[in-house]
Coordinates of C-alpha atoms in Angstrom, one line a residue:
X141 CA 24.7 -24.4 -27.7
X142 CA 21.4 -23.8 -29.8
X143 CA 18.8 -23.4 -27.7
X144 CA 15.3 -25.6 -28.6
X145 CA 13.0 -24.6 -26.1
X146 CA 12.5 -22.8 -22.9
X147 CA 10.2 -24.0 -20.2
X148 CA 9.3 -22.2 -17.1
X149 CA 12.0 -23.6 -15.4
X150 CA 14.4 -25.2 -17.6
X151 CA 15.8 -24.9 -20.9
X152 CA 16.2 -27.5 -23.9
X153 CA 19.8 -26.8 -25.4
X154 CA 21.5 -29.0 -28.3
X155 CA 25.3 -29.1 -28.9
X156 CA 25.5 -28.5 -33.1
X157 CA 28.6 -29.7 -32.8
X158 CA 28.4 -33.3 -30.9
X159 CA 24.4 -33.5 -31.7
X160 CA 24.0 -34.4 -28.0
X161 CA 21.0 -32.1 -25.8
X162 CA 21.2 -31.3 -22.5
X163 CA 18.8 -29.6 -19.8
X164 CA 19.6 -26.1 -18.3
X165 CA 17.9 -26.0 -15.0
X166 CA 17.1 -22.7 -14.1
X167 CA 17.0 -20.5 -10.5
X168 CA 13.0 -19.8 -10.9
X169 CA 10.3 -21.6 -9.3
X170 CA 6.5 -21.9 -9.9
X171 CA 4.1 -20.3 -8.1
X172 CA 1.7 -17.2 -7.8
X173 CA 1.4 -14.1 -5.8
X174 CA 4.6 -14.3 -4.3
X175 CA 4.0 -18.3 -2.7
X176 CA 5.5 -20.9 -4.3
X177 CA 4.0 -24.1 -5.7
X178 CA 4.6 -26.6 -7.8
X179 CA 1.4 -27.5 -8.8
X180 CA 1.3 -23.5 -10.5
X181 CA 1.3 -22.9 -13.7
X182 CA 3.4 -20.1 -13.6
X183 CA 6.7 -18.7 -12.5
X184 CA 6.1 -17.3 -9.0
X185 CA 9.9 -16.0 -8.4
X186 CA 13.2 -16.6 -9.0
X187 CA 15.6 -18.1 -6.0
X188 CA 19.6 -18.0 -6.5
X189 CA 21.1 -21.2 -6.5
X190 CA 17.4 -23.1 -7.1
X191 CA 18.8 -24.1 -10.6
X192 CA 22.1 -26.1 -9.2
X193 CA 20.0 -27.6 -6.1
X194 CA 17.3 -29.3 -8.7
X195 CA 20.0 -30.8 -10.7
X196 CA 21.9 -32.3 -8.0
X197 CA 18.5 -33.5 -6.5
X198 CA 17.3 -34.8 -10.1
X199 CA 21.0 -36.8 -10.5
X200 CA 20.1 -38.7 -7.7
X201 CA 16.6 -39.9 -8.2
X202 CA 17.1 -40.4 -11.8
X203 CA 19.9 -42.7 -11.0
X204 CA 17.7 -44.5 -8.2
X205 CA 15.5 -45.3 -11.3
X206 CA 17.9 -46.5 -13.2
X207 CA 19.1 -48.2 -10.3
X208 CA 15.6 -49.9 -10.2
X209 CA 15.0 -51.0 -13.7
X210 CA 13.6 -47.8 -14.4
X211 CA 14.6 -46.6 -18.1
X212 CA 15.2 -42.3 -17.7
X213 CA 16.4 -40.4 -20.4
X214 CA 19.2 -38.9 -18.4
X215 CA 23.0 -39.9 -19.1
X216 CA 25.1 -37.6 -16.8
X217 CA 25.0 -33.7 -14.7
X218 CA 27.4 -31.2 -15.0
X219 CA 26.2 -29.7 -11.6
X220 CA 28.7 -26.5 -11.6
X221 CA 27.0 -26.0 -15.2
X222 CA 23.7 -26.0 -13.8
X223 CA 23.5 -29.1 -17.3
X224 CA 21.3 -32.7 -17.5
X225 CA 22.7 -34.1 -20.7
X226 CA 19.8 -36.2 -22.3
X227 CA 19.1 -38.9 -24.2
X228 CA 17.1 -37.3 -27.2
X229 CA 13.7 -38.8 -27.2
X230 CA 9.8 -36.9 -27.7
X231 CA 8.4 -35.8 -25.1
X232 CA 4.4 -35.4 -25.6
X233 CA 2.5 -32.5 -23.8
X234 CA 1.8 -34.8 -21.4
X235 CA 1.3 -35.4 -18.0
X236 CA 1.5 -38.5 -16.3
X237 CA 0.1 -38.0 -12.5
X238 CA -0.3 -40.1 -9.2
X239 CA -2.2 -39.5 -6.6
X240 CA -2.0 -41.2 -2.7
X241 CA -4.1 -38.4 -1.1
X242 CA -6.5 -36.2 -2.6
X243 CA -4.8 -32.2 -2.3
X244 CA -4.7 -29.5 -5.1
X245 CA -6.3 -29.3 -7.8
X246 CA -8.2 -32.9 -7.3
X247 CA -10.0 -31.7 -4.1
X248 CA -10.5 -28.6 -6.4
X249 CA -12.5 -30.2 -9.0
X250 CA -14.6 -32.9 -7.0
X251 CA -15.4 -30.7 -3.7
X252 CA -13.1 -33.3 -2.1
X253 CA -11.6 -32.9 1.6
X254 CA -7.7 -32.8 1.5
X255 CA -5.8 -35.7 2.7
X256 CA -8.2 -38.6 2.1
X257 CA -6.2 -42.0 0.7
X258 CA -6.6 -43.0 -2.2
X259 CA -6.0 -47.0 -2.3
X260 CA -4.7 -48.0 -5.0
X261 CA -3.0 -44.9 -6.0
X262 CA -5.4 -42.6 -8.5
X263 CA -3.5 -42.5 -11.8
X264 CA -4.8 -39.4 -13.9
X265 CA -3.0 -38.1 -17.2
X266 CA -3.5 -34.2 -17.8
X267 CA -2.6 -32.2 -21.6
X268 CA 0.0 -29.7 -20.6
X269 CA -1.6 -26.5 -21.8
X270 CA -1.1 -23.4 -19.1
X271 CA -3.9 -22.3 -20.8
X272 CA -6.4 -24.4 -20.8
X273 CA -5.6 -25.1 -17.0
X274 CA -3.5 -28.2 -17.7
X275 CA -7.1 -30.9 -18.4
X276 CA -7.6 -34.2 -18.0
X277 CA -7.3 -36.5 -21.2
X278 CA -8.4 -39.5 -22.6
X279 CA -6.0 -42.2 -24.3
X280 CA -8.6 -41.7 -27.5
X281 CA -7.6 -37.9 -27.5
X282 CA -4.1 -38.7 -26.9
X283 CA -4.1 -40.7 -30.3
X284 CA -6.5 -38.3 -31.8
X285 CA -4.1 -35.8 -31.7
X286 CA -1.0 -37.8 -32.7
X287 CA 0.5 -37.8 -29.1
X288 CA 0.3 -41.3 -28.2
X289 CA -0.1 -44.5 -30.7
X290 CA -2.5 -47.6 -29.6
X291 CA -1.7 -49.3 -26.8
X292 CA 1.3 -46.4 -25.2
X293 CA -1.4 -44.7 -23.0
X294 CA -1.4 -48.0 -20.7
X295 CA 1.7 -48.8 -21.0
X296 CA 2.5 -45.2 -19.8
X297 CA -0.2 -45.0 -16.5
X298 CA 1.3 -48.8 -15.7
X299 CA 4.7 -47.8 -15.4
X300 CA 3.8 -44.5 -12.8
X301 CA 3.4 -47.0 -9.9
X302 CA 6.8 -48.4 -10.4
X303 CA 7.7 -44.6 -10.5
X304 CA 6.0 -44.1 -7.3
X305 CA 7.1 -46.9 -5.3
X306 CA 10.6 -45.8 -5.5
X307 CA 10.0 -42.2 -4.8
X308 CA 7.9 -42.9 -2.2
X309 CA 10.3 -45.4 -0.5
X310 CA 13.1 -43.5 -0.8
X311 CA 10.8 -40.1 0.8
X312 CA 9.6 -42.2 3.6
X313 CA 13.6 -42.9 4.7
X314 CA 13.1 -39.2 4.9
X315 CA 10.7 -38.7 7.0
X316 CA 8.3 -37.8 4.0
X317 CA 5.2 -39.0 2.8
X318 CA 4.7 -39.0 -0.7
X319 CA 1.2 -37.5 -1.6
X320 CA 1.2 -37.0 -5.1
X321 CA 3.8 -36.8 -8.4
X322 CA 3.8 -36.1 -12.0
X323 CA 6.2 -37.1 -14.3
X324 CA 7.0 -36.7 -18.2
X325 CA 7.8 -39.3 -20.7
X326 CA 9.3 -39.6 -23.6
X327 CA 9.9 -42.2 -26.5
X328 CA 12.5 -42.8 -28.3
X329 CA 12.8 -44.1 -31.8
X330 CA 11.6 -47.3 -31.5
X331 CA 9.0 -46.1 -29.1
X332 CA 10.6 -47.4 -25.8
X333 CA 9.2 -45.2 -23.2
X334 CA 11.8 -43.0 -20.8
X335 CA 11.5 -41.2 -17.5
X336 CA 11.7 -37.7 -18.9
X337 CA 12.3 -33.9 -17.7
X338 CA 13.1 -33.8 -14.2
X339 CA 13.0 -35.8 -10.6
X340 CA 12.8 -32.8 -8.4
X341 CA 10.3 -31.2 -5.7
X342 CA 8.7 -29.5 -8.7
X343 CA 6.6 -32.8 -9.6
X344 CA 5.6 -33.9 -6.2
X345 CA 3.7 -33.2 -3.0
X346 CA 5.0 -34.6 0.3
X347 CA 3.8 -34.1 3.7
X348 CA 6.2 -33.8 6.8
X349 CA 6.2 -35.7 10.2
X350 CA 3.8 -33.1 11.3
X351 CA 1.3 -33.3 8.3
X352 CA 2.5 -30.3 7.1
X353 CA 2.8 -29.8 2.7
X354 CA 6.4 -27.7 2.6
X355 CA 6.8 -26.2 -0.9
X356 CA 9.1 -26.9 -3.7
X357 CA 12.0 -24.7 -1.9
X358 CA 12.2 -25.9 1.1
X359 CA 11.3 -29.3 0.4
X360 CA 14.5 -29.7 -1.7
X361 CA 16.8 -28.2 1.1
X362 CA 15.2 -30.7 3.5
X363 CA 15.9 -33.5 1.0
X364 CA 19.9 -31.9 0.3
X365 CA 20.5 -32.3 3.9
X366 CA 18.8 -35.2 4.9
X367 CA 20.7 -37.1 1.5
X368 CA 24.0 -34.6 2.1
X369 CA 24.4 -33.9 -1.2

């Protein structure tokens, strides 16, 4: 395996042999002075097993998608391997987010009150760049800069609700309200947009019966049990 690139918590790998790419989904999680979150921009610690749990959790929701009309770029899991194989498709430093409540960094910015609804859902599409905080951007700057071509930044923010509704349905049979999500996408040749990276507790927010916001960790043990994977 050659490796391509390697993200904060997984790894882009290609087999030189077969030309087919696969995901290594690693044990560490993001966070920041020792709590973790997954709206960090950083790796907060590293938690055995975290690797093979996000997998097993992203095998299921990316075939739920699919399931749903949903295109994803996933086409199997070797869970024991702790390996997504991959349709190969670009993935611009993108961001594609979804918001039901305000929380994070959205209260952050605006001096906004956690928790208030947002009806519809608030779509907002962020550059991936740790270091310049991960801003919000434009569809002109997406084209500016060669991510997106005229006409795929719409295209993109209308598909995130089709995204959410399944999520969302599928958290509420959990007991779990969705709050907010951000996914990746991806095009392939002929610019067909996929459901990229991952479908894990890394890209969302959920609240519990109780109101309470578990993080990323325990979130995806509640979700193992509750779906007995």
């Amino acid at each position: 395996m050659e490796l391509l690139y390697s993200g904060k918590t997984k790894d882009v790998l290609l087999d030189t042999a077969t030309g087919e790419r696969y995901l290594f989904f690693k044990d560490s999680a993001t966070g920041e002075d020792g709590v973790f979150d997954p709206g960090c921009n950083t790796v907060g610690g590293s938690v055995a097993g975290k690797g093979k749990v996000g997998l097993t959790i992203s095998k299921h929701f990316f075939e739920l998608m699919e399931k749903n009309g949903i295109p994803t770029h996933y086409l199997g899991a070797d869970i024991d391997e702790n390996l997504m194989k991959v349709r190969a498709v670009d993935v611009p430093k993108l961001e594609f987010v979804l918001r039901y409540f305000t929380a994070g960094s959205m209260s952050r910015r605006f001096s906004l009150e956690q928790g208030i609804v947002f009806d519809p859902p608030y779509p907002e599409v962020t550059l991936k760049d740790d270091e310049q905080g991960d801003p919000l951007i434009s569809e002109r700057i997406c084209i500016m800069k060669g991510m997106l071509q005229a006409g795929e930044f719409d295209k993109c923010v209308d598909l995130l609700p089709k995204v959410g509704e399944v999520l969302k349905t599928e958290l509420a049979g959990l007991g779990l309200t969705l709050v907010d999500f951000k996914i990746e996408l991806g095009f392939d040749e002929n610019r067909n947009i996929f459901v990229a990276d991952e479908i894990t507790p890394d890209i969302w927010r959920v609240k519990d019966a109780d109101g309470n916001i578990p993080n990323q960790i325990d979130c995806a043990q509640m979700i193992l049990s509750a779906l007995q994977l």
